[in-house]
PDB file of C-alpha atoms and ligand atoms in Angstrom:
ATOM      1  CA  MET A 160       0.000   0.000   0.000  1.00 88.00           C
ATOM      2  CA  LYS A 161       1.323   3.462  -0.930  1.00 94.00           C
ATOM      3  CA  THR A 162       1.597   6.171   1.685  1.00 97.00           C
ATOM      4  CA  VAL A 163       1.102   9.824   0.803  1.00 98.00           C
ATOM      5  CA  GLY A 164       1.941  12.733   3.098  1.00 98.00           C
ATOM      6  CA  VAL A 165      -0.300  15.791   2.888  1.00 98.00           C
ATOM      7  CA  PHE A 166       0.255  19.063   4.693  1.00 98.00           C
ATOM      8  CA  ASP A 167      -1.160  22.556   4.987  1.00 98.00           C
ATOM      9  CA  SER A 168      -0.796  25.456   7.390  1.00 97.00           C
ATOM     10  CA  GLY A 169      -3.905  24.099   9.107  1.00 97.00           C
ATOM     11  CA  VAL A 170      -7.302  22.605   8.350  1.00 97.00           C
ATOM     12  CA  GLY A 171      -7.575  24.034   4.806  1.00 97.00           C
ATOM     13  CA  GLY A 172      -5.743  21.132   3.187  1.00 98.00           C
ATOM     14  CA  LEU A 173      -8.637  18.906   4.274  1.00 98.00           C
ATOM     15  CA  SER A 174     -10.386  20.231   1.143  1.00 97.00           C
ATOM     16  CA  VAL A 175      -7.607  18.569  -0.883  1.00 98.00           C
ATOM     17  CA  LEU A 176      -7.600  15.451   1.315  1.00 98.00           C
ATOM     18  CA  ARG A 177     -11.329  15.080   0.590  1.00 96.00           C
ATOM     19  CA  ALA A 178     -10.586  14.867  -3.144  1.00 96.00           C
ATOM     20  CA  LEU A 179      -7.591  12.559  -2.562  1.00 97.00           C
ATOM     21  CA  LEU A 180      -9.694  10.113  -0.532  1.00 96.00           C
ATOM     22  CA  ALA A 181     -12.345  10.021  -3.249  1.00 93.00           C
ATOM     23  CA  GLU A 182      -9.841   9.604  -6.086  1.00 93.00           C
ATOM     24  CA  LEU A 183      -7.351   7.262  -4.408  1.00 94.00           C
ATOM     25  CA  PRO A 184      -9.059   4.640  -2.267  1.00 91.00           C
ATOM     26  CA  GLY A 185      -6.507   2.099  -1.093  1.00 89.00           C
ATOM     27  CA  VAL A 186      -3.837   4.728  -0.502  1.00 95.00           C
ATOM     28  CA  ARG A 187      -2.791   5.529   3.072  1.00 96.00           C
ATOM     29  CA  PHE A 188      -2.782   9.272   3.845  1.00 98.00           C
ATOM     30  CA  VAL A 189      -0.938  11.023   6.652  1.00 98.00           C
ATOM     31  CA  TYR A 190      -2.235  14.585   7.070  1.00 98.00           C
ATOM     32  CA  VAL A 191      -0.352  17.286   8.956  1.00 98.00           C
ATOM     33  CA  ALA A 192      -2.026  20.571   9.938  1.00 98.00           C
ATOM     34  CA  ASP A 193       0.667  23.051  10.934  1.00 98.00           C
ATOM     35  CA  SER A 194      -1.910  24.960  12.964  1.00 96.00           C
ATOM     36  CA  ALA A 195       0.585  26.195  15.565  1.00 96.00           C
ATOM     37  CA  TYR A 196       2.147  28.256  12.753  1.00 96.00           C
ATOM     38  CA  ALA A 197      -1.033  29.179  10.821  1.00 94.00           C
ATOM     39  CA  PRO A 198      -1.762  31.287   8.938  1.00 94.00           C
ATOM     40  CA  TYR A 199       1.106  31.008   6.450  1.00 94.00           C
ATOM     41  CA  GLY A 200      -0.328  33.685   4.164  1.00 89.00           C
ATOM     42  CA  GLU A 201       1.271  36.608   5.956  1.00 83.00           C
ATOM     43  CA  ARG A 202       4.564  34.851   6.917  1.00 92.00           C
ATOM     44  CA  THR A 203       7.985  35.271   5.297  1.00 94.00           C
ATOM     45  CA  VAL A 204       9.431  32.943   2.661  1.00 95.00           C
ATOM     46  CA  ALA A 205      12.094  31.778   5.145  1.00 97.00           C
ATOM     47  CA  GLU A 206       9.498  30.862   7.784  1.00 97.00           C
ATOM     48  CA  ILE A 207       7.293  28.962   5.322  1.00 97.00           C
ATOM     49  CA  THR A 208      10.280  27.140   3.808  1.00 98.00           C
ATOM     50  CA  ASP A 209      11.477  26.120   7.268  1.00 98.00           C
ATOM     51  CA  ARG A 210       8.053  24.844   8.339  1.00 98.00           C
ATOM     52  CA  SER A 211       7.537  22.964   5.049  1.00 98.00           C
ATOM     53  CA  GLU A 212      10.960  21.343   5.335  1.00 98.00           C
ATOM     54  CA  ARG A 213      10.472  20.239   8.964  1.00 98.00           C
ATOM     55  CA  ILE A 214       7.109  18.639   8.213  1.00 98.00           C
ATOM     56  CA  THR A 215       8.367  16.921   5.051  1.00 98.00           C
ATOM     57  CA  ALA A 216      11.420  15.548   6.875  1.00 98.00           C
ATOM     58  CA  TRP A 217       9.136  14.153   9.616  1.00 98.00           C
ATOM     59  CA  LEU A 218       6.791  12.560   7.057  1.00 98.00           C
ATOM     60  CA  CYS A 219       9.744  10.932   5.292  1.00 98.00           C
ATOM     61  CA  ARG A 220      11.434   9.758   8.484  1.00 97.00           C
ATOM     62  CA  ILE A 221       8.458   8.462  10.442  1.00 97.00           C
ATOM     63  CA  HIS A 222       6.027   7.444   7.697  1.00 98.00           C
ATOM     64  CA  GLN A 223       8.358   6.653   4.759  1.00 98.00           C
ATOM     65  CA  ILE A 224       5.984   8.422   2.384  1.00 98.00           C
ATOM     66  CA  ASP A 225       5.941   7.517  -1.323  1.00 97.00           C
ATOM     67  CA  ALA A 226       4.765  10.992  -2.365  1.00 98.00           C
ATOM     68  CA  LEU A 227       3.986  14.376  -0.833  1.00 98.00           C
ATOM     69  CA  VAL A 228       1.049  16.681  -1.538  1.00 98.00           C
ATOM     70  CA  VAL A 229       1.655  20.279  -0.530  1.00 98.00           C
ATOM     71  CA  ALA A 230      -2.035  21.036   0.084  1.00 98.00           C
ATOM     72  CA  CYS A 231      -1.369  24.735   0.489  1.00 98.00           C
ATOM     73  CA  ASN A 232      -1.143  27.340  -2.269  1.00 97.00           C
ATOM     74  CA  THR A 233       1.088  29.575  -0.166  1.00 96.00           C
ATOM     75  CA  ALA A 234       3.636  26.853   0.663  1.00 98.00           C
ATOM     76  CA  THR A 235       3.582  25.710  -2.968  1.00 98.00           C
ATOM     77  CA  ALA A 236       4.226  29.246  -4.195  1.00 96.00           C
ATOM     78  CA  LEU A 237       7.041  29.937  -1.752  1.00 96.00           C
ATOM     79  CA  ALA A 238       8.637  26.628  -0.748  1.00 97.00           C
ATOM     80  CA  ILE A 239       8.046  23.870  -3.299  1.00 98.00           C
ATOM     81  CA  ASP A 240      11.242  24.539  -5.259  1.00 97.00           C
ATOM     82  CA  SER A 241      13.406  24.180  -2.173  1.00 97.00           C
ATOM     83  CA  LEU A 242      11.462  21.068  -1.050  1.00 98.00           C
ATOM     84  CA  ARG A 243      12.085  19.476  -4.451  1.00 98.00           C
ATOM     85  CA  ALA A 244      15.764  20.361  -4.280  1.00 98.00           C
ATOM     86  CA  ALA A 245      16.063  18.855  -0.792  1.00 97.00           C
ATOM     87  CA  HIS A 246      14.113  15.670  -1.693  1.00 97.00           C
ATOM     88  CA  PRO A 247      15.004  14.891  -5.305  1.00 97.00           C
ATOM     89  CA  ASP A 248      13.674  11.317  -5.119  1.00 96.00           C
ATOM     90  CA  LEU A 249      10.313  12.195  -3.577  1.00 98.00           C
ATOM     91  CA  PRO A 250       7.449  12.951  -5.976  1.00 98.00           C
ATOM     92  CA  ILE A 251       5.941  16.242  -4.785  1.00 98.00           C
ATOM     93  CA  VAL A 252       2.581  17.581  -5.981  1.00 98.00           C
ATOM     94  CA  GLY A 253       1.738  21.212  -5.295  1.00 98.00           C
ATOM     95  CA  VAL A 254      -1.434  23.267  -5.416  1.00 98.00           C
ATOM     96  CA  GLU A 255      -1.750  26.365  -7.585  1.00 97.00           C
ATOM     97  CA  PRO A 256      -4.722  28.690  -8.022  1.00 97.00           C
ATOM     98  CA  ALA A 257      -6.844  27.267 -10.850  1.00 96.00           C
ATOM     99  CA  LEU A 258      -6.306  30.140 -13.296  1.00 96.00           C
ATOM    100  CA  LYS A 259      -5.942  27.828 -16.275  1.00 94.00           C
ATOM    101  CA  PRO A 260      -9.259  25.942 -15.889  1.00 94.00           C
ATOM    102  CA  ALA A 261     -10.967  29.254 -15.114  1.00 96.00           C
ATOM    103  CA  ALA A 262      -9.538  30.864 -18.272  1.00 94.00           C
ATOM    104  CA  ALA A 263     -10.630  27.832 -20.284  1.00 93.00           C
ATOM    105  CA  THR A 264     -14.276  28.117 -19.233  1.00 94.00           C
ATOM    106  CA  SER A 265     -14.981  31.801 -18.498  1.00 95.00           C
ATOM    107  CA  HIS A 266     -17.301  33.471 -21.017  1.00 95.00           C
ATOM    108  CA  THR A 267     -17.107  37.035 -19.731  1.00 96.00           C
ATOM    109  CA  ARG A 268     -13.249  36.796 -19.462  1.00 95.00           C
ATOM    110  CA  HIS A 269     -13.324  38.571 -16.099  1.00 96.00           C
ATOM    111  CA  ILE A 270     -12.110  36.164 -13.418  1.00 97.00           C
ATOM    112  CA  GLY A 271     -11.787  36.896  -9.701  1.00 98.00           C
ATOM    113  CA  VAL A 272      -8.956  35.296  -7.746  1.00 98.00           C
ATOM    114  CA  LEU A 273      -9.136  35.035  -3.961  1.00 98.00           C
ATOM    115  CA  ALA A 274      -5.882  33.937  -2.300  1.00 98.00           C
ATOM    116  CA  THR A 275      -3.444  34.790   0.441  1.00 96.00           C
ATOM    117  CA  ARG A 276      -1.132  37.766   0.148  1.00 95.00           C
ATOM    118  CA  GLY A 277       1.837  35.349   0.087  1.00 93.00           C
ATOM    119  CA  THR A 278       0.470  33.489  -2.932  1.00 96.00           C
ATOM    120  CA  LEU A 279      -0.531  36.595  -4.883  1.00 97.00           C
ATOM    121  CA  ASN A 280       2.810  38.334  -4.269  1.00 95.00           C
ATOM    122  CA  SER A 281       4.879  35.301  -5.281  1.00 96.00           C
ATOM    123  CA  GLU A 282       6.945  35.078  -8.468  1.00 96.00           C
ATOM    124  CA  ARG A 283       5.361  31.726  -9.214  1.00 96.00           C
ATOM    125  CA  PHE A 284       1.885  33.262  -9.299  1.00 97.00           C
ATOM    126  CA  ALA A 285       3.083  36.217 -11.396  1.00 97.00           C
ATOM    127  CA  ARG A 286       4.538  33.785 -13.958  1.00 95.00           C
ATOM    128  CA  LEU A 287       1.325  31.763 -14.126  1.00 94.00           C
ATOM    129  CA  ARG A 288      -0.799  34.871 -14.537  1.00 95.00           C
ATOM    130  CA  THR A 289       1.407  36.475 -17.194  1.00 93.00           C
ATOM    131  CA  GLN A 290       1.640  33.247 -19.130  1.00 91.00           C
ATOM    132  CA  LEU A 291      -2.147  32.864 -19.235  1.00 90.00           C
ATOM    133  CA  GLU A 292      -2.782  36.505 -20.016  1.00 88.00           C
ATOM    134  CA  SER A 293      -0.501  36.204 -23.029  1.00 84.00           C
ATOM    135  CA  THR A 294      -1.547  32.755 -24.280  1.00 78.00           C
ATOM    136  CA  ALA A 295      -5.282  32.414 -23.555  1.00 68.00           C
ATOM    137  CA  SER A 296      -7.373  31.951 -26.703  1.00 75.00           C
ATOM    138  CA  SER A 297      -9.089  35.308 -26.090  1.00 85.00           C
ATOM    139  CA  PRO A 298      -7.981  38.108 -23.726  1.00 89.00           C
ATOM    140  CA  VAL A 299      -8.607  37.324 -20.082  1.00 93.00           C
ATOM    141  CA  HIS A 300      -8.555  39.642 -17.094  1.00 94.00           C
ATOM    142  CA  PHE A 301      -7.753  38.411 -13.569  1.00 96.00           C
ATOM    143  CA  ILE A 302      -8.914  40.503 -10.612  1.00 97.00           C
ATOM    144  CA  CYS A 303      -6.721  39.423  -7.690  1.00 98.00           C
ATOM    145  CA  GLN A 304      -7.828  39.969  -4.113  1.00 98.00           C
ATOM    146  CA  PRO A 305      -5.626  39.105  -1.104  1.00 97.00           C
ATOM    147  CA  CYS A 306      -7.877  37.909   1.718  1.00 97.00           C
ATOM    148  CA  ASP A 307      -5.976  38.725   4.916  1.00 96.00           C
ATOM    149  CA  GLY A 308      -7.581  37.052   7.913  1.00 96.00           C
ATOM    150  CA  LEU A 309      -9.947  34.733   6.027  1.00 97.00           C
ATOM    151  CA  ALA A 310      -7.894  31.530   6.356  1.00 95.00           C
ATOM    152  CA  ASP A 311      -7.396  32.360  10.019  1.00 94.00           C
ATOM    153  CA  ALA A 312     -11.151  32.823  10.592  1.00 96.00           C
ATOM    154  CA  ILE A 313     -11.829  29.476   8.876  1.00 96.00           C
ATOM    155  CA  GLU A 314      -9.069  27.912  10.973  1.00 93.00           C
ATOM    156  CA  ARG A 315     -10.768  29.136  14.135  1.00 93.00           C
ATOM    157  CA  SER A 316     -14.313  28.301  12.903  1.00 93.00           C
ATOM    158  CA  ASP A 317     -15.190  31.948  13.503  1.00 96.00           C
ATOM    159  CA  LEU A 318     -18.305  32.164  11.327  1.00 97.00           C
ATOM    160  CA  GLN A 319     -19.077  35.793  12.074  1.00 98.00           C
ATOM    161  CA  THR A 320     -15.634  36.993  10.979  1.00 98.00           C
ATOM    162  CA  GLN A 321     -15.774  34.699   7.934  1.00 98.00           C
ATOM    163  CA  GLN A 322     -19.063  36.272   6.868  1.00 98.00           C
ATOM    164  CA  ALA A 323     -17.788  39.832   7.377  1.00 98.00           C
ATOM    165  CA  LEU A 324     -14.515  39.178   5.526  1.00 98.00           C
ATOM    166  CA  CYS A 325     -16.244  37.406   2.636  1.00 98.00           C
ATOM    167  CA  GLU A 326     -18.635  40.366   2.257  1.00 98.00           C
ATOM    168  CA  HIS A 327     -15.699  42.758   2.285  1.00 98.00           C
ATOM    169  CA  TYR A 328     -13.592  40.837  -0.236  1.00 98.00           C
ATOM    170  CA  VAL A 329     -16.476  40.107  -2.617  1.00 98.00           C
ATOM    171  CA  GLN A 330     -17.295  43.818  -2.641  1.00 97.00           C
ATOM    172  CA  ALA A 331     -13.618  44.603  -3.310  1.00 97.00           C
ATOM    173  CA  LEU A 332     -13.629  42.201  -6.297  1.00 97.00           C
ATOM    174  CA  ARG A 333     -16.764  43.848  -7.690  1.00 96.00           C
ATOM    175  CA  ASP A 334     -15.292  47.329  -7.260  1.00 95.00           C
ATOM    176  CA  GLU A 335     -12.148  46.303  -9.140  1.00 93.00           C
ATOM    177  CA  ALA A 336     -13.700  44.238 -11.930  1.00 88.00           C
ATOM    178  CA  PRO A 337     -14.051  46.223 -15.149  1.00 84.00           C
ATOM    179  CA  GLY A 338     -16.849  43.895 -16.324  1.00 87.00           C
ATOM    180  CA  ASP A 339     -19.075  41.052 -15.133  1.00 93.00           C
ATOM    181  CA  MET A 340     -17.152  38.245 -13.439  1.00 97.00           C
ATOM    182  CA  ASP A 341     -18.540  34.786 -14.174  1.00 97.00           C
ATOM    183  CA  THR A 342     -15.781  32.820 -12.397  1.00 98.00           C
ATOM    184  CA  VAL A 343     -13.997  33.150  -9.060  1.00 98.00           C
ATOM    185  CA  VAL A 344     -10.918  31.046  -8.285  1.00 98.00           C
ATOM    186  CA  LEU A 345     -10.557  29.855  -4.690  1.00 98.00           C
ATOM    187  CA  GLY A 346      -6.767  30.174  -4.521  1.00 98.00           C
ATOM    188  CA  CYS A 347      -6.348  29.013  -0.937  1.00 97.00           C
ATOM    189  CA  THR A 348      -7.228  25.535   0.248  1.00 97.00           C
ATOM    190  CA  HIS A 349      -9.087  26.954   3.252  1.00 97.00           C
ATOM    191  CA  TYR A 350     -11.592  28.831   1.084  1.00 97.00           C
ATOM    192  CA  PRO A 351     -13.668  25.846  -0.156  1.00 96.00           C
ATOM    193  CA  PHE A 352     -14.894  25.697   3.447  1.00 96.00           C
ATOM    194  CA  ALA A 353     -16.324  29.216   3.010  1.00 97.00           C
ATOM    195  CA  ALA A 354     -17.729  28.372  -0.444  1.00 97.00           C
ATOM    196  CA  GLY A 355     -21.328  28.460   0.803  1.00 97.00           C
ATOM    197  CA  VAL A 356     -20.977  32.043   2.041  1.00 98.00           C
ATOM    198  CA  LEU A 357     -19.055  33.137  -1.062  1.00 98.00           C
ATOM    199  CA  ALA A 358     -21.560  31.520  -3.433  1.00 98.00           C
ATOM    200  CA  GLN A 359     -24.434  33.290  -1.724  1.00 98.00           C
ATOM    201  CA  LEU A 360     -22.686  36.660  -1.954  1.00 98.00           C
ATOM    202  CA  LEU A 361     -21.557  36.200  -5.562  1.00 97.00           C
ATOM    203  CA  GLY A 362     -24.887  34.861  -6.825  1.00 96.00           C
ATOM    204  CA  PRO A 363     -25.834  31.958  -9.083  1.00 96.00           C
ATOM    205  CA  ASP A 364     -24.131  33.314 -12.215  1.00 95.00           C
ATOM    206  CA  VAL A 365     -20.629  33.010 -10.771  1.00 97.00           C
ATOM    207  CA  VAL A 366     -18.829  29.656 -10.783  1.00 98.00           C
ATOM    208  CA  LEU A 367     -16.357  28.924  -7.961  1.00 98.00           C
ATOM    209  CA  VAL A 368     -13.294  26.931  -9.010  1.00 97.00           C
ATOM    210  CA  ASP A 369     -10.863  25.044  -6.791  1.00 94.00           C
ATOM    211  CA  THR A 370      -8.104  22.547  -7.450  1.00 93.00           C
ATOM    212  CA  GLY A 371      -8.807  19.566  -5.178  1.00 93.00           C
ATOM    213  CA  VAL A 372      -9.851  17.123  -7.906  1.00 93.00           C
ATOM    214  CA  ALA A 373      -7.045  18.133 -10.305  1.00 94.00           C
ATOM    215  CA  VAL A 374      -4.462  17.680  -7.542  1.00 97.00           C
ATOM    216  CA  ALA A 375      -5.874  14.263  -6.668  1.00 96.00           C
ATOM    217  CA  ARG A 376      -5.635  13.181 -10.328  1.00 94.00           C
ATOM    218  CA  ARG A 377      -2.069  14.443 -10.567  1.00 96.00           C
ATOM    219  CA  THR A 378      -1.217  12.487  -7.405  1.00 97.00           C
ATOM    220  CA  ARG A 379      -2.660   9.341  -8.978  1.00 95.00           C
ATOM    221  CA  ASP A 380      -0.377   9.906 -11.978  1.00 95.00           C
ATOM    222  CA  VAL A 381       2.791  10.389  -9.926  1.00 95.00           C
ATOM    223  CA  LEU A 382       2.015   7.216  -7.968  1.00 94.00           C
ATOM    224  CA  ASN A 383       1.517   5.361 -11.255  1.00 89.00           C
ATOM    225  CA  LEU A 384      -1.875   4.097 -10.162  1.00 85.00           C
ATOM    226  CA  SER A 385      -4.141   3.556 -13.131  1.00 74.00           C
ATOM    227  CA  ALA A 386      -7.286   2.276 -11.437  1.00 65.00           C
ATOM    228  CA  PRO A 387      -8.556   2.309  -7.852  1.00 64.00           C
ATOM    229  CA  THR A 388      -6.798  -0.449  -5.905  1.00 55.00           C
ATOM    230  CA  SER A 389      -9.765  -0.693  -3.544  1.00 61.00           C
ATOM    231  CA  THR A 390     -13.232   0.810  -3.411  1.00 68.00           C
ATOM    232  CA  LYS A 391     -13.144   1.775   0.249  1.00 75.00           C
ATOM    233  CA  SER A 392     -11.047   4.749   1.398  1.00 78.00           C
ATOM    234  CA  THR A 393      -8.660   4.062   4.236  1.00 86.00           C
ATOM    235  CA  THR A 394      -9.018   6.316   7.280  1.00 93.00           C
ATOM    236  CA  PRO A 395      -6.272   8.935   7.143  1.00 97.00           C
ATOM    237  CA  MET A 396      -3.925   9.550  10.044  1.00 98.00           C
ATOM    238  CA  LEU A 397      -4.257  13.118  11.302  1.00 98.00           C
ATOM    239  CA  PHE A 398      -1.598  15.183  13.091  1.00 98.00           C
ATOM    240  CA  SER A 399      -1.621  18.785  14.220  1.00 98.00           C
ATOM    241  CA  THR A 400       1.114  21.005  15.594  1.00 98.00           C
ATOM    242  CA  GLY A 401      -1.738  23.012  17.175  1.00 96.00           C
ATOM    243  CA  ASP A 402      -4.888  21.618  18.748  1.00 96.00           C
ATOM    244  CA  PRO A 403      -5.477  18.002  17.575  1.00 98.00           C
ATOM    245  CA  ALA A 404      -9.101  18.112  18.790  1.00 97.00           C
ATOM    246  CA  ALA A 405      -9.836  21.064  16.484  1.00 96.00           C
ATOM    247  CA  LEU A 406      -8.397  19.140  13.518  1.00 97.00           C
ATOM    248  CA  ALA A 407     -10.434  16.018  14.349  1.00 97.00           C
ATOM    249  CA  LEU A 408     -13.560  18.159  14.654  1.00 96.00           C
ATOM    250  CA  ALA A 409     -12.943  19.857  11.287  1.00 97.00           C
ATOM    251  CA  ALA A 410     -12.303  16.454   9.664  1.00 97.00           C
ATOM    252  CA  HIS A 411     -15.559  15.187  11.121  1.00 97.00           C
ATOM    253  CA  ARG A 412     -17.548  18.273  10.146  1.00 95.00           C
ATOM    254  CA  TRP A 413     -16.250  18.612   6.593  1.00 95.00           C
ATOM    255  CA  LEU A 414     -15.215  15.075   5.583  1.00 96.00           C
ATOM    256  CA  GLY A 415     -17.432  12.998   7.873  1.00 95.00           C
ATOM    257  CA  LEU A 416     -14.350  11.282   9.331  1.00 95.00           C
ATOM    258  CA  GLN A 417     -14.743   9.606  12.690  1.00 93.00           C
ATOM    259  CA  THR A 418     -11.161   9.603  13.838  1.00 93.00           C
ATOM    260  CA  HIS A 419      -8.896  11.248  16.349  1.00 95.00           C
ATOM    261  CA  ALA A 420      -5.873  13.427  15.654  1.00 97.00           C
ATOM    262  CA  GLU A 421      -2.511  13.398  17.392  1.00 97.00           C
ATOM    263  CA  LYS A 422      -0.250  16.190  18.536  1.00 98.00           C
ATOM    264  CA  LEU A 423       2.899  16.660  16.477  1.00 96.00           C
ATOM    265  CA  VAL A 424       5.951  18.581  17.609  1.00 94.00           C
ATOM    266  CA  ALA A 425       8.002  19.396  14.506  1.00 89.00           C
TER     267      ALA A 425
HETATM  268  N1  DGL B 605      -4.419  26.998   3.000  1.00 76.20           N
HETATM  269  C1  DGL B 605      -3.278  27.742   2.625  1.00 76.20           C
HETATM  270  C2  DGL B 605      -3.270  28.136   1.169  1.00 76.20           C
HETATM  271  O1  DGL B 605      -3.776  27.371   0.371  1.00 76.20           O
HETATM  272  C3  DGL B 605      -2.716  28.762   3.556  1.00 76.20           C
HETATM  273  C4  DGL B 605      -3.620  29.708   4.229  1.00 76.20           C
HETATM  274  C5  DGL B 605      -2.846  30.420   5.304  1.00 76.20           C
HETATM  275  O2  DGL B 605      -2.335  29.734   6.180  1.00 76.20           O
HETATM  276  O3  DGL B 605      -2.718  31.651   5.230  1.00 76.20           O
HETATM  277  O4  DGL B 605      -2.741  29.130   0.778  1.00 76.20           O
END
């Protein structure tokens, strides 16, 4: 049985784990929420690289993982190159805001992007955006909105702050958009857990796009698994550098998992 390590700054990567469990039954998953250091979105490159490296080293040492999924847009944007350099034999799958699928399907060509400040300010994101703006079949316009505080509010299950921040950031997107947006990219793995609020604010004509399923398919490819090896998902192992009970609760609430989480010091 293959073992895949998955990590995020906190509970957000559970949105990716959900897709991985559906796509890869028969694979063992070890999930790490780095909640003691969340949110990553407003941290420095050096801090995020250090945290990503410590967690990856622990996953390799203790769980002998066959592949790693960086279930965090911010850590992918800022640390995946150094992780790949440090672990050349480990297949590593990252998460990037779904600009490409959004550009492929948007009719109005005005696409909102909600992500952390760290992701939006990264060189990796700038490259992706420029490349799509210059190669898309017809001109496309991305309206990028950093959402300070939103991942943190989701992390803390603070529904009131989530609602207020979503209202604020949706309004900011509308103020900036030069035309009607028909697509909004959820460029942080925490945001699918606020999708209900965002969908209500944006209305039925706007499609929300995230990357969970695409990442799960890519993970299947790197593991060389062509067909499900079993029909029943295995229960993932959950670890948190913060409060394990909060992680177990989030996994129960959002993924229906009945399992405990353990404390990790890394
Ligand atoms: N969930 C992460 C992301 O996809 C990080 C959010 C945060 O910790 O700021 O970017």
